[in-house]
Coordinates of C-alpha atoms in Angstrom, one line a residue:
X1 CA -42.0 -43.8 11.2
X2 CA -40.6 -39.6 10.4
X3 CA -37.2 -38.8 12.3
X4 CA -36.7 -35.0 12.4
X5 CA -32.9 -34.0 12.9
X6 CA -33.1 -29.6 14.3
X7 CA -29.4 -28.1 14.0
X8 CA -29.9 -25.3 16.3
X9 CA -26.3 -23.9 17.0
X10 CA -27.1 -26.4 21.2
X11 CA -23.0 -28.5 21.2
X12 CA -25.5 -30.9 23.8
X13 CA -27.8 -31.4 20.1
X14 CA -25.8 -31.2 18.0
X15 CA -23.8 -33.9 20.3
X16 CA -26.8 -35.4 19.6
X17 CA -27.5 -34.5 15.7
X18 CA -23.5 -36.9 15.1
X19 CA -25.1 -39.4 16.6
X20 CA -27.8 -39.9 15.1
X21 CA -26.7 -39.9 11.7
X22 CA -24.1 -42.9 12.7
X23 CA -26.6 -44.5 12.7
X24 CA -28.5 -43.4 10.4
X25 CA -25.7 -44.3 7.4
X26 CA -25.6 -47.1 8.5
X27 CA -29.0 -47.9 7.0
X28 CA -29.2 -45.3 4.3
X29 CA -27.6 -41.5 2.7
X30 CA -26.5 -39.1 4.4
X31 CA -28.9 -36.4 3.3
X32 CA -29.4 -32.7 4.4
X33 CA -32.7 -31.0 3.6
X34 CA -33.5 -28.0 5.7
X35 CA -37.4 -26.4 6.8
X36 CA -36.5 -22.8 5.9
X37 CA -38.8 -19.6 6.9
X38 CA -38.6 -17.5 4.6
X39 CA -40.0 -14.0 6.1
X40 CA -41.9 -11.7 3.7
X41 CA -44.0 -8.5 4.3
X42 CA -45.7 -9.3 2.2
X43 CA -46.3 -11.5 -0.5
X44 CA -45.5 -11.5 -4.3
X45 CA -43.6 -12.2 -7.4
X46 CA -40.2 -10.5 -6.8
X47 CA -38.1 -12.3 -4.9
X48 CA -39.7 -15.2 -5.7
X49 CA -36.5 -16.7 -7.6
X50 CA -34.4 -16.8 -4.0
X51 CA -36.9 -19.2 -3.3
X52 CA -37.4 -21.8 -5.9
X53 CA -34.1 -21.8 -5.1
X54 CA -34.5 -23.6 -1.8
X55 CA -36.1 -25.9 -3.3
X56 CA -35.0 -26.2 -6.2
X57 CA -31.8 -28.1 -3.9
X58 CA -34.8 -30.4 -1.9
X59 CA -35.7 -28.3 1.2
X60 CA -39.0 -28.0 2.9
X61 CA -39.0 -23.8 1.7
X62 CA -41.5 -21.7 3.1
X63 CA -43.3 -17.9 2.5
X64 CA -44.1 -16.7 6.4
X65 CA -45.5 -12.8 5.6
X66 CA -44.9 -10.8 8.6
X67 CA -46.7 -7.2 8.1
X68 CA -47.5 -4.5 11.2
X69 CA -47.2 -6.1 13.9
X70 CA -44.3 -8.4 15.4
X71 CA -44.3 -12.0 15.3
X72 CA -47.8 -14.2 16.5
X73 CA -46.6 -16.7 19.9
X74 CA -47.5 -19.2 16.8
X75 CA -44.9 -17.8 14.4
X76 CA -42.7 -17.4 16.6
X77 CA -42.8 -21.6 17.3
X78 CA -42.6 -22.5 13.7
X79 CA -39.5 -20.8 13.2
X80 CA -38.5 -22.2 16.7
X81 CA -39.2 -25.6 15.1
X82 CA -37.2 -25.0 12.0
X83 CA -34.0 -24.9 10.3
X84 CA -32.9 -21.5 9.0
X85 CA -34.9 -18.0 8.5
X86 CA -34.1 -15.9 6.0
X87 CA -35.8 -12.2 6.4
X88 CA -35.6 -11.4 3.2
X89 CA -35.4 -7.6 1.9
X90 CA -38.7 -7.9 1.4
X91 CA -39.6 -5.7 4.7
X92 CA -39.6 -2.0 5.4
X93 CA -38.1 -1.4 8.3
X94 CA -41.0 1.3 9.1
X95 CA -43.3 -1.9 9.9
X96 CA -43.9 -2.2 12.9
X97 CA -43.5 -6.4 12.3
X98 CA -39.6 -5.2 11.9
X99 CA -39.3 -2.5 14.5
X100 CA -38.7 -4.6 17.5
X101 CA -36.6 -6.2 19.7
X102 CA -38.8 -9.9 19.5
X103 CA -37.1 -11.2 17.0
X104 CA -33.5 -11.1 18.8
X105 CA -35.1 -11.9 22.0
X106 CA -37.6 -15.0 21.1
X107 CA -36.1 -16.1 18.2
X108 CA -33.6 -19.1 18.6
X109 CA -33.7 -20.0 15.8
X110 CA -30.4 -19.7 13.1
X111 CA -31.4 -16.6 11.1
X112 CA -30.4 -14.9 8.1
X113 CA -31.2 -11.3 7.7
X114 CA -31.3 -9.5 3.7
X115 CA -31.8 -5.8 4.4
X116 CA -29.6 -3.6 5.9
X117 CA -32.3 -1.0 7.3
X118 CA -33.9 -3.4 9.8
X119 CA -30.4 -3.7 11.2
X120 CA -30.0 0.0 12.2
X121 CA -29.5 1.7 15.2
X122 CA -31.5 4.9 14.7
X123 CA -34.0 4.4 17.0
X124 CA -34.6 2.2 19.8
X125 CA -36.0 -0.8 18.7
X126 CA -34.4 -1.7 15.5
X127 CA -32.5 -4.9 16.5
X128 CA -29.0 -2.9 16.7
X129 CA -26.3 -5.0 15.1
X130 CA -24.1 -2.0 13.6
X131 CA -22.6 0.4 14.6
X132 CA -25.4 3.5 12.7
X133 CA -27.6 4.3 10.2
X134 CA -25.0 4.7 7.8
X135 CA -26.5 3.0 4.4
X136 CA -25.6 3.4 0.4
X137 CA -27.4 1.1 -2.9
X138 CA -23.8 -0.4 -3.7
X139 CA -23.6 -1.4 -7.2
X140 CA -21.6 -5.0 -8.4
X141 CA -18.2 -4.9 -7.9
X142 CA -15.5 -7.2 -6.7
X143 CA -15.5 -8.7 -2.7
X144 CA -12.8 -8.7 0.0
X145 CA -12.1 -11.7 1.5
X146 CA -12.2 -10.9 5.8
X147 CA -12.0 -14.6 7.0
X148 CA -10.9 -15.9 3.2
X149 CA -11.4 -19.9 5.3
X150 CA -15.4 -18.9 5.5
X151 CA -17.9 -21.0 4.7
X152 CA -19.1 -18.7 2.5
X153 CA -16.0 -18.7 -0.2
X154 CA -15.9 -22.6 -0.4
X155 CA -15.7 -23.1 -4.1
X156 CA -15.3 -19.5 -4.6
X157 CA -11.0 -18.7 -6.4
X158 CA -9.8 -16.1 -4.7
X159 CA -7.9 -13.7 -6.8
X160 CA -5.1 -11.0 -4.4
X161 CA -8.6 -11.1 -1.5
X162 CA -11.2 -11.1 -3.7
X163 CA -14.2 -12.5 -4.9
X164 CA -15.7 -11.6 -7.5
X165 CA -19.3 -10.0 -7.6
X166 CA -22.2 -11.4 -5.6
X167 CA -24.8 -10.2 -7.0
X168 CA -25.3 -8.0 -10.6
X169 CA -27.0 -4.7 -11.5
X170 CA -30.8 -3.9 -11.5
X171 CA -33.9 -1.5 -10.0
X172 CA -31.6 0.0 -8.1
X173 CA -28.7 -2.6 -6.9
X174 CA -28.1 -3.9 -3.8
X175 CA -28.7 -1.7 0.8
X176 CA -25.0 -2.7 1.8
X177 CA -24.1 -0.9 5.2
X178 CA -21.6 1.2 5.9
X179 CA -21.0 0.7 9.7
X180 CA -19.0 -1.0 11.2
X181 CA -20.6 -4.5 13.3
X182 CA -21.6 -4.1 16.9
X183 CA -21.4 -5.8 19.9
X184 CA -18.4 -8.1 19.4
X185 CA -19.5 -9.2 15.7
X186 CA -17.6 -10.7 12.3
X187 CA -17.7 -8.8 8.7
X188 CA -16.9 -12.2 6.6
X189 CA -16.9 -10.5 2.6
X190 CA -16.6 -6.3 2.0
X191 CA -16.9 -4.1 -1.4
X192 CA -14.1 -2.7 -3.5
X193 CA -16.7 -0.6 -5.2
X194 CA -18.3 2.1 -4.2
X195 CA -19.0 2.7 -1.4
X196 CA -15.3 1.2 -0.5
X197 CA -15.2 -1.2 2.4
X198 CA -19.3 -1.2 2.7
X199 CA -20.4 -4.5 4.7
X200 CA -21.8 -7.2 2.3
X201 CA -21.8 -10.0 5.3
X202 CA -20.8 -10.6 8.4
X203 CA -22.2 -12.5 11.8
X204 CA -22.8 -13.2 15.0
X205 CA -22.2 -15.9 17.7
X206 CA -25.0 -16.6 20.0
X207 CA -25.2 -14.1 23.2
X208 CA -24.0 -10.6 20.9
X209 CA -27.0 -9.6 19.6
X210 CA -29.6 -12.6 19.8
X211 CA -30.7 -15.5 21.8
X212 CA -29.5 -17.9 18.5
X213 CA -26.5 -17.2 16.2
X214 CA -27.0 -14.8 12.9
X215 CA -25.9 -14.0 9.9
X216 CA -26.8 -10.8 7.4
X217 CA -26.1 -12.0 4.1
X218 CA -27.2 -8.9 1.8
X219 CA -29.3 -9.9 -1.2
X220 CA -32.9 -9.3 -3.5
X221 CA -32.1 -5.0 -5.4
X222 CA -33.7 -1.9 -3.5
X223 CA -36.7 -1.6 -5.5
X224 CA -36.2 0.2 -8.4
X225 CA -37.0 4.6 -8.3
X226 CA -40.7 4.2 -9.4
X227 CA -41.5 2.3 -7.1
X228 CA -40.7 3.0 -3.5
X229 CA -42.8 2.0 -0.2
X230 CA -44.1 -0.7 -3.0
X231 CA -43.1 -3.5 -1.0
X232 CA -43.9 -5.7 -3.3
X233 CA -41.7 -4.6 -5.8
X234 CA -38.4 -5.4 -2.5
X235 CA -35.9 -8.1 -2.4
X236 CA -35.7 -8.6 -6.9
X237 CA -33.4 -11.6 -7.2
X238 CA -29.9 -10.2 -8.0
X239 CA -27.3 -13.4 -7.4
X240 CA -24.8 -14.2 -9.8
X241 CA -23.9 -17.7 -9.8
X242 CA -21.2 -17.0 -7.8
X243 CA -23.5 -15.2 -5.0
X244 CA -25.9 -18.3 -5.4
X245 CA -23.0 -20.3 -4.8
X246 CA -21.6 -18.1 -1.2
X247 CA -25.6 -18.1 -0.3
X248 CA -26.2 -21.9 -0.3
X249 CA -22.7 -22.4 1.6
X250 CA -24.4 -19.1 4.0
X251 CA -28.2 -21.9 3.8
X252 CA -25.5 -25.2 4.1
X253 CA -22.9 -23.1 6.6
X254 CA -26.7 -22.5 9.3
X255 CA -28.3 -26.4 8.6
X256 CA -25.4 -28.4 7.8
X257 CA -24.3 -30.4 4.0
X258 CA -25.4 -31.8 2.5
X259 CA -22.6 -35.7 2.6
X260 CA -24.5 -37.5 0.1
X261 CA -23.1 -36.7 -3.9
X262 CA -24.8 -33.5 -5.3
X263 CA -24.7 -31.8 -7.6
X264 CA -26.2 -27.8 -7.8
X265 CA -26.0 -26.2 -10.8
X266 CA -26.0 -22.1 -11.3
X267 CA -29.6 -21.7 -10.7
X268 CA -31.1 -19.7 -14.4
X269 CA -29.2 -17.4 -17.4
X270 CA -31.2 -14.0 -18.5
X271 CA -28.5 -13.5 -20.8
X272 CA -30.8 -9.4 -21.9
X273 CA -29.8 -9.0 -26.0
X274 CA -27.1 -10.6 -27.8
X275 CA -26.0 -10.5 -31.0
X276 CA -27.2 -12.3 -34.1
X277 CA -24.2 -12.0 -36.1
X278 CA -23.1 -15.2 -37.0
X279 CA -20.9 -17.0 -34.6
X280 CA -22.8 -16.1 -31.6
X281 CA -21.9 -15.9 -28.0
X282 CA -20.0 -17.8 -24.9
X283 CA -22.1 -17.9 -22.1
X284 CA -20.6 -20.2 -18.7
X285 CA -22.8 -21.7 -15.6
X286 CA -21.2 -23.0 -13.0
X287 CA -21.5 -26.2 -11.3
X288 CA -20.2 -28.0 -8.5
X289 CA -20.4 -30.7 -5.9
X290 CA -21.6 -30.2 -3.0
X291 CA -21.6 -33.3 -1.8
X292 CA -18.8 -34.3 1.1
X293 CA -18.5 -38.2 0.5
X294 CA -18.2 -39.3 -3.3
X295 CA -17.3 -37.2 -7.2
X296 CA -20.6 -36.7 -9.0
X297 CA -20.5 -37.9 -12.4
X298 CA -22.3 -35.5 -15.4
X299 CA -23.5 -38.4 -16.8
X300 CA -25.9 -36.8 -20.0
X301 CA -26.1 -32.7 -21.6
X302 CA -28.5 -31.5 -24.0
X303 CA -31.3 -28.7 -24.4
X304 CA -34.8 -28.5 -23.8
X305 CA -37.7 -25.4 -25.1
X306 CA -38.7 -23.5 -28.4
X307 CA -34.9 -22.9 -28.7
X308 CA -32.3 -25.3 -28.3
X309 CA -31.7 -26.2 -31.7
X310 CA -29.6 -22.7 -31.6
X311 CA -27.1 -23.9 -28.3
X312 CA -23.7 -26.2 -28.5
X313 CA -22.4 -27.5 -24.9
X314 CA -18.6 -26.2 -26.4
X315 CA -17.3 -27.8 -22.5
X316 CA -17.7 -29.7 -19.7
X317 CA -16.8 -31.8 -17.0
X318 CA -17.2 -35.2 -16.5
X319 CA -16.9 -35.6 -13.4
X320 CA -16.8 -33.4 -9.6
X321 CA -14.1 -33.9 -6.6
X322 CA -16.5 -33.2 -3.6
X323 CA -17.1 -29.4 -2.6
X324 CA -15.2 -28.5 -6.3
X325 CA -16.5 -26.0 -8.5
X326 CA -16.9 -26.1 -12.8
X327 CA -17.8 -24.0 -15.3
X328 CA -19.9 -25.6 -18.2
X329 CA -19.3 -23.4 -21.8
X330 CA -22.7 -22.5 -23.9
X331 CA -22.6 -21.7 -27.4
X332 CA -25.9 -19.3 -28.3
X333 CA -25.7 -19.1 -32.3
X334 CA -28.6 -17.5 -33.9
X335 CA -26.9 -17.7 -36.9
X336 CA -28.2 -13.9 -38.3
X337 CA -31.9 -15.1 -36.9
X338 CA -33.0 -12.0 -34.0
X339 CA -36.2 -12.4 -31.9
X340 CA -36.1 -14.9 -29.0
X341 CA -34.6 -17.8 -28.1
X342 CA -35.4 -19.7 -24.9
X343 CA -34.5 -22.7 -23.8
X344 CA -33.5 -25.2 -21.1
X345 CA -29.7 -26.9 -21.0
X346 CA -31.4 -30.3 -19.2
X347 CA -28.1 -32.1 -16.9
X348 CA -28.4 -35.3 -15.8
X349 CA -25.9 -37.3 -12.9
X350 CA -25.4 -40.1 -11.1
X351 CA -25.7 -37.9 -7.9
X352 CA -27.5 -39.9 -5.0
X353 CA -30.7 -38.0 -4.6
X354 CA -32.8 -39.1 -6.5
X355 CA -35.2 -36.6 -6.9
X356 CA -32.5 -34.4 -8.6
X357 CA -30.5 -36.2 -10.7
X358 CA -31.5 -34.0 -13.2
X359 CA -30.9 -30.4 -13.2
X360 CA -32.7 -27.9 -15.3
X361 CA -30.5 -24.1 -15.9
X362 CA -33.2 -22.2 -18.1
X363 CA -31.2 -19.7 -21.1
X364 CA -33.6 -16.5 -22.0
X365 CA -31.8 -14.3 -25.2
X366 CA -32.9 -12.2 -27.3
X367 CA -31.2 -11.8 -30.8
X368 CA -31.2 -8.4 -32.1
X369 CA -29.3 -7.1 -35.0
X370 CA -26.6 -4.8 -33.2
X371 CA -25.3 -3.5 -36.9
X372 CA -29.2 -2.8 -37.8
X373 CA -31.1 0.4 -36.7
X374 CA -32.1 0.2 -33.0
X375 CA -35.9 0.3 -34.0
X376 CA -37.6 1.7 -37.0
X377 CA -41.0 3.5 -37.7
X378 CA -42.2 4.0 -41.6
X379 CA -45.9 5.0 -39.8
X380 CA -46.7 3.2 -42.4
X381 CA -50.2 2.4 -40.5
X382 CA -54.0 4.3 -41.0
X383 CA -55.7 3.0 -37.8
X384 CA -55.2 1.5 -34.6
X385 CA -52.9 3.3 -32.2
X386 CA -50.1 0.9 -32.6
X387 CA -47.3 2.6 -34.2
X388 CA -44.3 -1.0 -35.6
X389 CA -41.0 -1.4 -34.9
X390 CA -39.6 -3.0 -38.0
X391 CA -36.4 -3.4 -37.1
X392 CA -37.2 -6.5 -35.8
X393 CA -36.0 -6.0 -32.6
X394 CA -39.6 -5.4 -31.4
X395 CA -39.8 -1.8 -30.1
X396 CA -43.2 -0.7 -30.3
X397 CA -44.6 2.4 -30.1
X398 CA -48.5 3.6 -29.3
X399 CA -50.0 6.7 -30.5
X400 CA -52.4 9.0 -28.1
X401 CA -55.6 11.1 -30.1
X402 CA -53.4 13.6 -31.2
X403 CA -51.9 12.5 -34.1
X404 CA -54.3 11.5 -37.7
X405 CA -52.6 8.4 -39.4
X406 CA -55.8 7.7 -42.2
X407 CA -55.3 8.2 -45.5
X408 CA -56.1 12.1 -44.6
X409 CA -52.8 12.5 -43.5
X410 CA -50.9 10.9 -46.3
X411 CA -48.8 14.3 -48.8
X412 CA -50.4 14.5 -52.0
X413 CA -52.2 11.2 -52.7
X414 CA -48.7 9.1 -51.8
X415 CA -47.0 7.5 -49.7
X416 CA -47.7 7.5 -45.9
X417 CA -47.0 9.5 -43.7
X418 CA -48.3 11.7 -40.0
X419 CA -50.4 14.7 -39.0
X420 CA -49.7 14.9 -35.5
X421 CA -52.0 18.3 -33.9
X422 CA -50.7 18.0 -30.0
X423 CA -50.6 14.2 -30.0
X424 CA -47.6 11.5 -29.2
X425 CA -46.0 9.0 -30.2
X426 CA -44.7 6.6 -27.6
X427 CA -42.3 3.4 -27.3
X428 CA -40.1 2.9 -24.5
X429 CA -36.3 2.0 -25.6
X430 CA -34.8 1.3 -22.5
X431 CA -33.6 -1.9 -23.3
X432 CA -31.3 -0.1 -26.3
X433 CA -29.3 0.0 -22.5
X434 CA -26.3 3.1 -22.6
X435 CA -25.1 4.5 -25.5
X436 CA -21.7 6.0 -26.2
X437 CA -23.0 7.1 -29.3
X438 CA -26.0 6.4 -31.9
X439 CA -28.0 8.5 -35.0
X440 CA -32.0 9.7 -34.7
X441 CA -33.4 10.0 -39.0
X442 CA -36.2 11.1 -39.5
X443 CA -38.4 13.4 -42.2
X444 CA -41.1 15.7 -41.7
X445 CA -42.7 18.4 -42.8
X446 CA -43.0 21.3 -40.8
X447 CA -46.6 23.7 -40.5
X448 CA -45.5 27.5 -38.7
X449 CA -48.2 27.8 -36.6
X450 CA -48.4 26.9 -33.4
X451 CA -46.3 27.5 -30.4
X452 CA -43.4 28.8 -30.5
X453 CA -41.8 25.7 -29.6
X454 CA -42.5 21.7 -30.3
X455 CA -40.6 19.2 -30.0
X456 CA -40.8 16.4 -32.8
X457 CA -38.5 13.9 -31.1
X458 CA -37.2 13.7 -27.5
X459 CA -35.6 11.2 -25.9
X460 CA -37.7 12.3 -22.6
X461 CA -41.9 13.9 -22.3
X462 CA -41.7 16.7 -24.3
X463 CA -41.1 18.4 -21.6
X464 CA -36.8 19.4 -21.2
X465 CA -35.5 16.0 -22.8
X466 CA -32.7 14.9 -22.7
X467 CA -31.6 15.7 -25.8
X468 CA -34.5 16.3 -28.3
X469 CA -35.2 17.5 -31.4
X470 CA -37.7 20.5 -31.2
X471 CA -39.6 22.6 -34.3
X472 CA -39.6 26.6 -34.0
X473 CA -40.8 28.7 -36.8
X474 CA -40.4 26.5 -40.0
X475 CA -37.0 26.1 -38.6
X476 CA -35.5 23.2 -36.3
X477 CA -33.3 22.7 -33.3
X478 CA -31.5 20.6 -31.3
X479 CA -31.4 20.6 -28.1
X480 CA -29.9 18.4 -24.6
X481 CA -30.9 20.2 -21.9
X482 CA -33.4 22.9 -22.1
X483 CA -30.3 24.5 -24.4
X484 CA -30.3 24.4 -28.3
X485 CA -26.9 23.4 -29.5
X486 CA -27.5 23.8 -33.8
X487 CA -30.7 25.2 -36.0

């Protein structure tokens, strides 16, 4: 027999769920898996981690594509039969599918909106949840807990009423609303950084803005500038550990909490570029008992994957009380080696939900010799188009037509060099990050023939570089912007 219990915000149905819950507990454990519909304008890999995180928690998360026109009657029926709808950041407010009140008037299921763009009042068919049209791309910052007792902050330690940031920086950051909530809604969390006071999370009860309960929980990054307007690039995953806790709190706020002992762990950690120097670095992940009934015990911790031998557990809890959040501290020490160090922490517990007794936290890391060169091109190649970075950081480059790498380019018949006549060597150094100071060293021999100014080394493409070295006759000039600073 299959018994499906829907959990809408309806007092009579709430009573029915409670009574059925008493009967169910008598024969089995209390488990709250939910049917969740994840709505996108077009399918694609950006943001799929949100769906994977829901599925990892044991929920039935289904992707629904709604594009061009409002949801069909069949799609509306499917959403109204579900426990929760999430309209993801992968939607464009100019798309006819979202520039409509159908979402307010026909969808009775609780709904979480990730994008503030569809909620504005700049035309009569937007959803009208906010008091204006103010939007901004907000960088990560601590959040003011406007309602510290709200379910969203369960398990989150507040310091002077502030929660650590829910998002990390990626692309153009998270789109936030700088206007107040409309029609009796309540702001739950607001930014403290630029723009100060912008709303990250808010909620409306049934009947205030829609025929069902509604929440604005802003997550998923705005698309990168170079891909502006490309729907598939909207909404890349950008939740911090704390943000993941708040997000799962939002889900359980509408679909109900897990009753049984249920261990959650940080979805994954991309450590980026780390120093290969011996001694390593510590990485903290969070774990939480999402259950309400009993403690959950961690029975074993181990590592798997190619880089497993370089990770160790520094500290970890043995047991977590219901709703408790704790830290597991991991040390990554590459012992001077460089390259990729990907691995996974395998957490085994006595969770009463058999399918998730084992949780896996993936780690991605790339170790560099940060005390050595960021990139080193010897130009030893005598054929092909690839230029190797021999620093160990794998920032390889490529040549275009007009660069001679053959033996004929060698000076005096020995040593190596590359002859340039209009071509260029290009390499992507964006992974270097923001540098407070740096050095560039190279050797060259200039030929006075050609244009008055020719770019030798530049940050950009040689037009008006952010900085660069240019040849002027037999001399060289250091440029910042479009002005020579030194000759």
